[in-house]
mmCIF file as gemmi writes it, N, C-alpha and C atoms, coordinates in Angstrom:
data_model
loop_
_atom_site.group_PDB
_atom_site.id
_atom_site.type_symbol
_atom_site.label_atom_id
_atom_site.label_alt_id
_atom_site.label_comp_id
_atom_site.label_asym_id
_atom_site.label_entity_id
_atom_site.label_seq_id
_atom_site.pdbx_PDB_ins_code
_atom_site.Cartn_x
_atom_site.Cartn_y
_atom_site.Cartn_z
_atom_site.occupancy
_atom_site.B_iso_or_equiv
_atom_site.pdbx_formal_charge
_atom_site.auth_seq_id
_atom_site.auth_asym_id
_atom_site.pdbx_PDB_model_num
ATOM 1 N N . UNK Axp A 1 ? 0.847 -1.171 0 1 0 ? 1 A 1
ATOM 2 C CA . UNK Axp A 1 ? 0 0 0 1 0 ? 1 A 1
ATOM 3 C C . UNK Axp A 1 ? 0.899 1.242 0 1 0 ? 1 A 1
ATOM 4 N N . UNK Axp A 2 ? 0.563 2.211 -0.808 1 0 ? 2 A 1
ATOM 5 C CA . UNK Axp A 2 ? 1.373 3.424 -0.911 1 0 ? 2 A 1
ATOM 6 C C . UNK Axp A 2 ? 0.816 4.51 0.008 1 0 ? 2 A 1
ATOM 7 N N . UNK Axp A 3 ? 1.631 5.533 0.219 1 0 ? 3 A 1
ATOM 8 C CA . UNK Axp A 3 ? 1.215 6.659 1.052 1 0 ? 3 A 1
ATOM 9 C C . UNK Axp A 3 ? -0.014 7.342 0.456 1 0 ? 3 A 1
ATOM 10 N N . UNK Axp A 4 ? -0.056 7.466 -0.868 1 0 ? 4 A 1
ATOM 11 C CA . UNK Axp A 4 ? -1.212 8.123 -1.5 1 0 ? 4 A 1
ATOM 12 C C . UNK Axp A 4 ? -2.493 7.318 -1.303 1 0 ? 4 A 1
ATOM 13 N N . UNK Axp A 5 ? -2.389 6.039 -1.069 1 0 ? 5 A 1
ATOM 14 C CA . UNK Axp A 5 ? -3.569 5.217 -0.782 1 0 ? 5 A 1
ATOM 15 C C . UNK Axp A 5 ? -3.97 5.315 0.689 1 0 ? 5 A 1
ATOM 16 N N . UNK Axp A 6 ? -2.997 5.548 1.553 1 0 ? 6 A 1
ATOM 17 C CA . UNK Axp A 6 ? -3.251 5.582 2.989 1 0 ? 6 A 1
ATOM 18 C C . UNK Axp A 6 ? -3.819 6.933 3.439 1 0 ? 6 A 1
ATOM 19 N N . UNK Axp A 7 ? -3.382 8.017 2.842 1 0 ? 7 A 1
ATOM 20 C CA . UNK Axp A 7 ? -3.796 9.359 3.278 1 0 ? 7 A 1
ATOM 21 C C . UNK Axp A 7 ? -5.314 9.536 3.293 1 0 ? 7 A 1
ATOM 22 N N . UNK Axp A 8 ? -6.062 9.133 2.273 1 0 ? 8 A 1
ATOM 23 C CA . UNK Axp A 8 ? -7.521 9.299 2.366 1 0 ? 8 A 1
ATOM 24 C C . UNK Axp A 8 ? -8.139 8.503 3.521 1 0 ? 8 A 1
ATOM 25 N N . UNK Axp A 9 ? -7.55 7.358 3.841 1 0 ? 9 A 1
ATOM 26 C CA . UNK Axp A 9 ? -8.057 6.565 4.965 1 0 ? 9 A 1
ATOM 27 C C . UNK Axp A 9 ? -7.799 7.301 6.274 1 0 ? 9 A 1
ATOM 28 N N . UNK Axp A 10 ? -6.607 7.865 6.415 1 0 ? 10 A 1
ATOM 29 C CA . UNK Axp A 10 ? -6.256 8.599 7.629 1 0 ? 10 A 1
ATOM 30 C C . UNK Axp A 10 ? -7.146 9.826 7.781 1 0 ? 10 A 1
ATOM 31 N N . UNK Axp A 11 ? -7.418 10.494 6.694 1 0 ? 11 A 1
ATOM 32 C CA . UNK Axp A 11 ? -8.259 11.693 6.73 1 0 ? 11 A 1
ATOM 33 C C . UNK Axp A 11 ? -9.641 11.392 7.289 1 0 ? 11 A 1
ATOM 34 N N . UNK Axp A 12 ? -10.136 10.193 7.043 1 0 ? 12 A 1
ATOM 35 C CA . UNK Axp A 12 ? -11.482 9.851 7.508 1 0 ? 12 A 1
ATOM 36 C C . UNK Axp A 12 ? -11.528 9.402 8.962 1 0 ? 12 A 1
ATOM 37 N N . UNK Axp A 13 ? -10.371 9.229 9.603 1 0 ? 13 A 1
ATOM 38 C CA . UNK Axp A 13 ? -10.338 8.788 11.003 1 0 ? 13 A 1
ATOM 39 C C . UNK Axp A 13 ? -10.792 9.89 11.948 1 0 ? 13 A 1
ATOM 40 N N . UNK Axp A 14 ? -11.281 9.488 13.109 1 0 ? 14 A 1
ATOM 41 C CA . UNK Axp A 14 ? -11.633 10.468 14.14 1 0 ? 14 A 1
ATOM 42 C C . UNK Axp A 14 ? -10.349 11.078 14.707 1 0 ? 14 A 1
ATOM 43 N N . UNK Axp A 15 ? -10.497 12.18 15.393 1 0 ? 15 A 1
ATOM 44 C CA . UNK Axp A 15 ? -9.366 12.87 16.006 1 0 ? 15 A 1
ATOM 45 C C . UNK Axp A 15 ? -8.626 11.932 16.962 1 0 ? 15 A 1
ATOM 46 N N . UNK Axp A 16 ? -9.374 11.2 17.757 1 0 ? 16 A 1
ATOM 47 C CA . UNK Axp A 16 ? -8.792 10.257 18.716 1 0 ? 16 A 1
ATOM 48 C C . UNK Axp A 16 ? -8.005 9.172 18.012 1 0 ? 16 A 1
ATOM 49 N N . UNK Axp A 17 ? -8.57 8.611 16.957 1 0 ? 17 A 1
ATOM 50 C CA . UNK Axp A 17 ? -7.877 7.547 16.222 1 0 ? 17 A 1
ATOM 51 C C . UNK Axp A 17 ? -6.614 8.059 15.531 1 0 ? 17 A 1
ATOM 52 N N . UNK Axp A 18 ? -6.627 9.319 15.086 1 0 ? 18 A 1
ATOM 53 C CA . UNK Axp A 18 ? -5.422 9.897 14.483 1 0 ? 18 A 1
ATOM 54 C C . UNK Axp A 18 ? -4.299 9.995 15.523 1 0 ? 18 A 1
ATOM 55 N N . UNK Axp A 19 ? -4.637 10.404 16.748 1 0 ? 19 A 1
ATOM 56 C CA . UNK Axp A 19 ? -3.626 10.451 17.803 1 0 ? 19 A 1
ATOM 57 C C . UNK Axp A 19 ? -3.113 9.053 18.125 1 0 ? 19 A 1
ATOM 58 N N . UNK Axp A 20 ? -4.01 8.084 18.179 1 0 ? 20 A 1
ATOM 59 C CA . UNK Axp A 20 ? -3.614 6.709 18.441 1 0 ? 20 A 1
ATOM 60 C C . UNK Axp A 20 ? -2.668 6.199 17.346 1 0 ? 20 A 1
ATOM 61 N N . UNK Axp A 21 ? -2.997 6.525 16.103 1 0 ? 21 A 1
ATOM 62 C CA . UNK Axp A 21 ? -2.152 6.131 14.972 1 0 ? 21 A 1
ATOM 63 C C . UNK Axp A 21 ? -0.762 6.754 15.097 1 0 ? 21 A 1
ATOM 64 N N . UNK Axp A 22 ? -0.723 8.027 15.464 1 0 ? 22 A 1
ATOM 65 C CA . UNK Axp A 22 ? 0.572 8.7 15.636 1 0 ? 22 A 1
ATOM 66 C C . UNK Axp A 22 ? 1.394 8.032 16.733 1 0 ? 22 A 1
ATOM 67 N N . UNK Axp A 23 ? 0.746 7.637 17.825 1 0 ? 23 A 1
ATOM 68 C CA . UNK Axp A 23 ? 1.463 6.957 18.897 1 0 ? 23 A 1
ATOM 69 C C . UNK Axp A 23 ? 2.073 5.65 18.401 1 0 ? 23 A 1
ATOM 70 N N . UNK Axp A 24 ? 1.293 4.894 17.627 1 0 ? 24 A 1
ATOM 71 C CA . UNK Axp A 24 ? 1.781 3.614 17.107 1 0 ? 24 A 1
ATOM 72 C C . UNK Axp A 24 ? 2.963 3.843 16.169 1 0 ? 24 A 1
ATOM 73 N N . UNK Axp A 25 ? 2.845 4.818 15.278 1 0 ? 25 A 1
ATOM 74 C CA . UNK Axp A 25 ? 3.915 5.087 14.311 1 0 ? 25 A 1
ATOM 75 C C . UNK Axp A 25 ? 5.179 5.566 15.019 1 0 ? 25 A 1
ATOM 76 N N . UNK Axp A 26 ? 5.032 6.497 15.955 1 0 ? 26 A 1
ATOM 77 C CA . UNK Axp A 26 ? 6.204 7.004 16.666 1 0 ? 26 A 1
ATOM 78 C C . UNK Axp A 26 ? 6.87 5.924 17.513 1 0 ? 26 A 1
ATOM 79 N N . UNK Axp A 27 ? 6.074 5.068 18.122 1 0 ? 27 A 1
ATOM 80 C CA . UNK Axp A 27 ? 6.625 3.953 18.897 1 0 ? 27 A 1
ATOM 81 C C . UNK Axp A 27 ? 7.415 3.017 18.001 1 0 ? 27 A 1
ATOM 82 N N . UNK Axp A 28 ? 6.859 2.699 16.838 1 0 ? 28 A 1
ATOM 83 C CA . UNK Axp A 28 ? 7.541 1.809 15.902 1 0 ? 28 A 1
ATOM 84 C C . UNK Axp A 28 ? 8.849 2.435 15.412 1 0 ? 28 A 1
ATOM 85 N N . UNK Axp A 29 ? 8.821 3.72 15.065 1 0 ? 29 A 1
ATOM 86 C CA . UNK Axp A 29 ? 10.04 4.394 14.606 1 0 ? 29 A 1
ATOM 87 C C . UNK Axp A 29 ? 11.102 4.417 15.698 1 0 ? 29 A 1
ATOM 88 N N . UNK Axp A 30 ? 10.691 4.684 16.933 1 0 ? 30 A 1
ATOM 89 C CA . UNK Axp A 30 ? 11.644 4.721 18.042 1 0 ? 30 A 1
ATOM 90 C C . UNK Axp A 30 ? 12.286 3.356 18.241 1 0 ? 30 A 1
ATOM 91 N N . UNK Axp A 31 ? 11.487 2.297 18.18 1 0 ? 31 A 1
ATOM 92 C CA . UNK Axp A 31 ? 12.034 0.946 18.351 1 0 ? 31 A 1
ATOM 93 C C . UNK Axp A 31 ? 12.989 0.602 17.217 1 0 ? 31 A 1
ATOM 94 N N . UNK Axp A 32 ? 12.635 0.971 15.991 1 0 ? 32 A 1
ATOM 95 C CA . UNK Axp A 32 ? 13.499 0.689 14.844 1 0 ? 32 A 1
ATOM 96 C C . UNK Axp A 32 ? 14.835 1.414 14.95 1 0 ? 32 A 1
ATOM 97 N N . UNK Axp A 33 ? 14.812 2.626 15.52 1 0 ? 33 A 1
ATOM 98 C CA . UNK Axp A 33 ? 16.035 3.412 15.652 1 0 ? 33 A 1
ATOM 99 C C . UNK Axp A 33 ? 16.75 3.166 16.977 1 0 ? 33 A 1
ATOM 100 N N . UNK Axp A 34 ? 16.22 2.267 17.803 1 0 ? 34 A 1
ATOM 101 C CA . UNK Axp A 34 ? 16.854 1.95 19.074 1 0 ? 34 A 1
ATOM 102 C C . UNK Axp A 34 ? 16.732 3.033 20.114 1 0 ? 34 A 1
ATOM 103 N N . UNK Axp A 35 ? 15.732 3.867 19.993 1 0 ? 35 A 1
ATOM 104 C CA . UNK Axp A 35 ? 15.516 4.939 20.964 1 0 ? 35 A 1
ATOM 105 C C . UNK Axp A 35 ? 14.695 4.374 22.121 1 0 ? 35 A 1
ATOM 106 N N . UNK Axp A 36 ? 15.235 4.474 23.345 1 0 ? 36 A 1
ATOM 107 C CA . UNK Axp A 36 ? 14.477 3.932 24.487 1 0 ? 36 A 1
ATOM 108 C C . UNK Axp A 36 ? 13.214 4.756 24.737 1 0 ? 36 A 1
ATOM 109 N N . UNK Axp A 37 ? 12.155 4.06 25.022 1 0 ? 37 A 1
ATOM 110 C CA . UNK Axp A 37 ? 10.883 4.723 25.288 1 0 ? 37 A 1
ATOM 111 C C . UNK Axp A 37 ? 10.665 4.859 26.781 1 0 ? 37 A 1
ATOM 112 N N . UNK Axp A 38 ? 9.959 5.914 27.168 1 0 ? 38 A 1
ATOM 113 C CA . UNK Axp A 38 ? 9.614 6.082 28.577 1 0 ? 38 A 1
ATOM 114 C C . UNK Axp A 38 ? 8.584 5.034 28.952 1 0 ? 38 A 1
ATOM 115 N N . UNK Axp A 39 ? 8.595 4.646 30.207 1 0 ? 39 A 1
ATOM 116 C CA . UNK Axp A 39 ? 7.581 3.706 30.692 1 0 ? 39 A 1
ATOM 117 C C . UNK Axp A 39 ? 6.22 4.374 30.62 1 0 ? 39 A 1
ATOM 118 N N . UNK Axp A 40 ? 5.211 3.593 30.32 1 0 ? 40 A 1
ATOM 119 C CA . UNK Axp A 40 ? 3.861 4.126 30.239 1 0 ? 40 A 1
ATOM 120 C C . UNK Axp A 40 ? 3.388 4.49 31.642 1 0 ? 40 A 1
ATOM 121 N N . UNK Axp A 41 ? 2.616 5.572 31.772 1 0 ? 41 A 1
ATOM 122 C CA . UNK Axp A 41 ? 2.09 5.948 33.085 1 0 ? 41 A 1
ATOM 123 C C . UNK Axp A 41 ? 1.234 4.818 33.66 1 0 ? 41 A 1
ATOM 124 N N . UNK Axp A 42 ? 1.183 4.764 34.971 1 0 ? 42 A 1
ATOM 125 C CA . UNK Axp A 42 ? 0.444 3.706 35.647 1 0 ? 42 A 1
ATOM 126 C C . UNK Axp A 42 ? -1.038 3.671 35.32 1 0 ? 42 A 1
ATOM 127 N N . UNK Axp A 43 ? -1.63 4.82 34.981 1 0 ? 43 A 1
ATOM 128 C CA . UNK Axp A 43 ? -3.069 4.832 34.712 1 0 ? 43 A 1
ATOM 129 C C . UNK Axp A 43 ? -3.427 4.075 33.441 1 0 ? 43 A 1
ATOM 130 N N . UNK Axp A 44 ? -2.453 3.803 32.573 1 0 ? 44 A 1
ATOM 131 C CA . UNK Axp A 44 ? -2.756 3.04 31.368 1 0 ? 44 A 1
ATOM 132 C C . UNK Axp A 44 ? -2.866 1.554 31.677 1 0 ? 44 A 1
ATOM 133 N N . UNK Axp A 45 ? -2.58 1.168 32.909 1 0 ? 45 A 1
ATOM 134 C CA . UNK Axp A 45 ? -2.786 -0.202 33.347 1 0 ? 45 A 1
ATOM 135 C C . UNK Axp A 45 ? -4.271 -0.438 33.612 1 0 ? 45 A 1
ATOM 136 N N . UNK Axp A 46 ? -5.021 0.626 33.806 1 0 ? 46 A 1
ATOM 137 C CA . UNK Axp A 46 ? -6.454 0.545 34.091 1 0 ? 46 A 1
ATOM 138 C C . UNK Axp A 46 ? -7.18 -0.04 32.891 1 0 ? 46 A 1
ATOM 139 N N . UNK Axp A 47 ? -7.991 -1.084 33.084 1 0 ? 47 A 1
ATOM 140 C CA . UNK Axp A 47 ? -8.681 -1.707 31.948 1 0 ? 47 A 1
ATOM 141 C C . UNK Axp A 47 ? -9.676 -0.772 31.263 1 0 ? 47 A 1
ATOM 142 N N . UNK Axp A 48 ? -10.08 0.298 31.934 1 0 ? 48 A 1
ATOM 143 C CA . UNK Axp A 48 ? -11.031 1.235 31.332 1 0 ? 48 A 1
ATOM 144 C C . UNK Axp A 48 ? -10.34 2.435 30.686 1 0 ? 48 A 1
ATOM 145 N N . UNK Axp A 49 ? -8.999 2.48 30.721 1 0 ? 49 A 1
ATOM 146 C CA . UNK Axp A 49 ? -8.269 3.63 30.205 1 0 ? 49 A 1
ATOM 147 C C . UNK Axp A 49 ? -8.596 3.918 28.743 1 0 ? 49 A 1
ATOM 148 N N . UNK Axp A 50 ? -8.754 2.887 27.919 1 0 ? 50 A 1
ATOM 149 C CA . UNK Axp A 50 ? -8.987 3.077 26.49 1 0 ? 50 A 1
ATOM 150 C C . UNK Axp A 50 ? -10.333 3.703 26.161 1 0 ? 50 A 1
ATOM 151 N N . UNK Axp A 51 ? -11.279 3.694 27.09 1 0 ? 51 A 1
ATOM 152 C CA . UNK Axp A 51 ? -12.586 4.259 26.77 1 0 ? 51 A 1
ATOM 153 C C . UNK Axp A 51 ? -12.755 5.688 27.269 1 0 ? 51 A 1
ATOM 154 N N . UNK Axp A 52 ? -11.733 6.222 27.939 1 0 ? 52 A 1
ATOM 155 C CA . UNK Axp A 52 ? -11.814 7.588 28.439 1 0 ? 52 A 1
ATOM 156 C C . UNK Axp A 52 ? -11.92 8.551 27.268 1 0 ? 52 A 1
ATOM 157 N N . UNK Axp A 53 ? -12.928 9.397 27.302 1 0 ? 53 A 1
ATOM 158 C CA . UNK Axp A 53 ? -13.085 10.442 26.305 1 0 ? 53 A 1
ATOM 159 C C . UNK Axp A 53 ? -13.687 10.031 24.983 1 0 ? 53 A 1
ATOM 160 N N . UNK Axp A 54 ? -14.182 8.81 24.842 1 0 ? 54 A 1
ATOM 161 C CA . UNK Axp A 54 ? -14.714 8.412 23.547 1 0 ? 54 A 1
ATOM 162 C C . UNK Axp A 54 ? -16.22 8.619 23.429 1 0 ? 54 A 1
ATOM 163 N N . UNK Axp A 55 ? -16.873 8.944 24.535 1 0 ? 55 A 1
ATOM 164 C CA . UNK Axp A 55 ? -18.318 9.151 24.481 1 0 ? 55 A 1
ATOM 165 C C . UNK Axp A 55 ? -18.625 10.396 23.653 1 0 ? 55 A 1
ATOM 166 N N . UNK Axp A 56 ? -19.66 10.313 22.871 1 0 ? 56 A 1
ATOM 167 C CA . UNK Axp A 56 ? -20.069 11.45 22.063 1 0 ? 56 A 1
ATOM 168 C C . UNK Axp A 56 ? -21.481 11.853 22.451 1 0 ? 56 A 1
ATOM 169 N N . UNK Axp A 57 ? -21.855 13.054 22.117 1 0 ? 57 A 1
ATOM 170 C CA . UNK Axp A 57 ? -23.209 13.504 22.381 1 0 ? 57 A 1
ATOM 171 C C . UNK Axp A 57 ? -23.234 14.57 23.451 1 0 ? 57 A 1
ATOM 172 N N . UNK Axp A 58 ? -24.443 14.888 23.87 1 0 ? 58 A 1
ATOM 173 C CA . UNK Axp A 58 ? -24.665 15.939 24.85 1 0 ? 58 A 1
ATOM 174 C C . UNK Axp A 58 ? -24.219 15.474 26.227 1 0 ? 58 A 1
ATOM 175 N N . UNK Axp A 59 ? -23.711 16.434 27.022 1 0 ? 59 A 1
ATOM 176 C CA . UNK Axp A 59 ? -23.318 16.111 28.396 1 0 ? 59 A 1
ATOM 177 C C . UNK Axp A 59 ? -24.52 15.608 29.173 1 0 ? 59 A 1
ATOM 178 N N . UNK Axp A 60 ? -24.261 14.702 30.087 1 0 ? 60 A 1
ATOM 179 C CA . UNK Axp A 60 ? -25.351 14.212 30.927 1 0 ? 60 A 1
ATOM 180 C C . UNK Axp A 60 ? -25.731 15.282 31.938 1 0 ? 60 A 1
ATOM 181 N N . UNK Axp A 61 ? -26.852 15.095 32.557 1 0 ? 61 A 1
ATOM 182 C CA . UNK Axp A 61 ? -27.311 16.028 33.581 1 0 ? 61 A 1
ATOM 183 C C . UNK Axp A 61 ? -26.293 16.102 34.714 1 0 ? 61 A 1
ATOM 184 N N . UNK Axp A 62 ? -25.687 14.994 35.059 1 0 ? 62 A 1
ATOM 185 C CA . UNK Axp A 62 ? -24.698 14.977 36.132 1 0 ? 62 A 1
ATOM 186 C C . UNK Axp A 62 ? -23.515 15.866 35.761 1 0 ? 62 A 1
ATOM 187 N N . UNK Axp A 63 ? -23.08 15.824 34.519 1 0 ? 63 A 1
ATOM 188 C CA . UNK Axp A 63 ? -21.959 16.653 34.088 1 0 ? 63 A 1
ATOM 189 C C . UNK Axp A 63 ? -22.326 18.131 34.137 1 0 ? 63 A 1
ATOM 190 N N . UNK Axp A 64 ? -23.531 18.47 33.688 1 0 ? 64 A 1
ATOM 191 C CA . UNK Axp A 64 ? -23.952 19.879 33.666 1 0 ? 64 A 1
ATOM 192 C C . UNK Axp A 64 ? -24.191 20.425 35.065 1 0 ? 64 A 1
ATOM 193 N N . UNK Axp A 65 ? -24.74 19.609 35.937 1 0 ? 65 A 1
ATOM 194 C CA . UNK Axp A 65 ? -25.133 20.089 37.264 1 0 ? 65 A 1
ATOM 195 C C . UNK Axp A 65 ? -24.227 19.533 38.366 1 0 ? 65 A 1
ATOM 196 N N . UNK Axp A 66 ? -22.975 19.3 38.02 1 0 ? 66 A 1
ATOM 197 C CA . UNK Axp A 66 ? -22.014 18.702 38.942 1 0 ? 66 A 1
ATOM 198 C C . UNK Axp A 66 ? -21.983 19.416 40.289 1 0 ? 66 A 1
ATOM 199 N N . UNK Axp A 67 ? -21.787 20.746 40.277 1 0 ? 67 A 1
ATOM 200 C CA . UNK Axp A 67 ? -21.694 21.494 41.532 1 0 ? 67 A 1
ATOM 201 C C . UNK Axp A 67 ? -23.004 21.427 42.318 1 0 ? 67 A 1
ATOM 202 N N . UNK Axp A 68 ? -24.108 21.481 41.627 1 0 ? 68 A 1
ATOM 203 C CA . UNK Axp A 68 ? -25.392 21.42 42.33 1 0 ? 68 A 1
ATOM 204 C C . UNK Axp A 68 ? -25.564 20.087 43.056 1 0 ? 68 A 1
ATOM 205 N N . UNK Axp A 69 ? -25.152 19.024 42.422 1 0 ? 69 A 1
ATOM 206 C CA . UNK Axp A 69 ? -25.255 17.707 43.063 1 0 ? 69 A 1
ATOM 207 C C . UNK Axp A 69 ? -24.305 17.588 44.249 1 0 ? 69 A 1
ATOM 208 N N . UNK Axp A 70 ? -23.113 18.149 44.121 1 0 ? 70 A 1
ATOM 209 C CA . UNK Axp A 70 ? -22.139 18.006 45.205 1 0 ? 70 A 1
ATOM 210 C C . UNK Axp A 70 ? -22.331 19.001 46.328 1 0 ? 70 A 1
ATOM 211 N N . UNK Axp A 71 ? -22.669 20.252 45.979 1 0 ? 71 A 1
ATOM 212 C CA . UNK Axp A 71 ? -22.664 21.306 46.974 1 0 ? 71 A 1
ATOM 213 C C . UNK Axp A 71 ? -24.021 21.957 47.179 1 0 ? 71 A 1
ATOM 214 N N . UNK Axp A 72 ? -25.01 21.544 46.447 1 0 ? 72 A 1
ATOM 215 C CA . UNK Axp A 72 ? -26.348 22.117 46.595 1 0 ? 72 A 1
ATOM 216 C C . UNK Axp A 72 ? -26.501 23.464 45.918 1 0 ? 72 A 1
ATOM 217 N N . UNK Axp A 73 ? -25.498 23.884 45.147 1 0 ? 73 A 1
ATOM 218 C CA . UNK Axp A 73 ? -25.59 25.163 44.428 1 0 ? 73 A 1
ATOM 219 C C . UNK Axp A 73 ? -26.517 25.011 43.249 1 0 ? 73 A 1
ATOM 220 N N . UNK Axp A 74 ? -27.16 26.092 42.859 1 0 ? 74 A 1
ATOM 221 C CA . UNK Axp A 74 ? -28.062 26.002 41.704 1 0 ? 74 A 1
ATOM 222 C C . UNK Axp A 74 ? -27.533 26.787 40.533 1 0 ? 74 A 1
């Protein structure tokens, strides 16, 4: 597959998937060049880490009224 074939596919990816792709490519390049990588932060050990930030749509009522639920503010 050539770069000209890959670019339209990359263009159609979500913002999150583009960042993920960049991480994979940079990791592969670093390994190929023998560049040591930093250890991954401990929070990536969390089984739910991959789903953080992928929800789409309107904020839930809890998100909008966070302070009201916690502190009784309106």
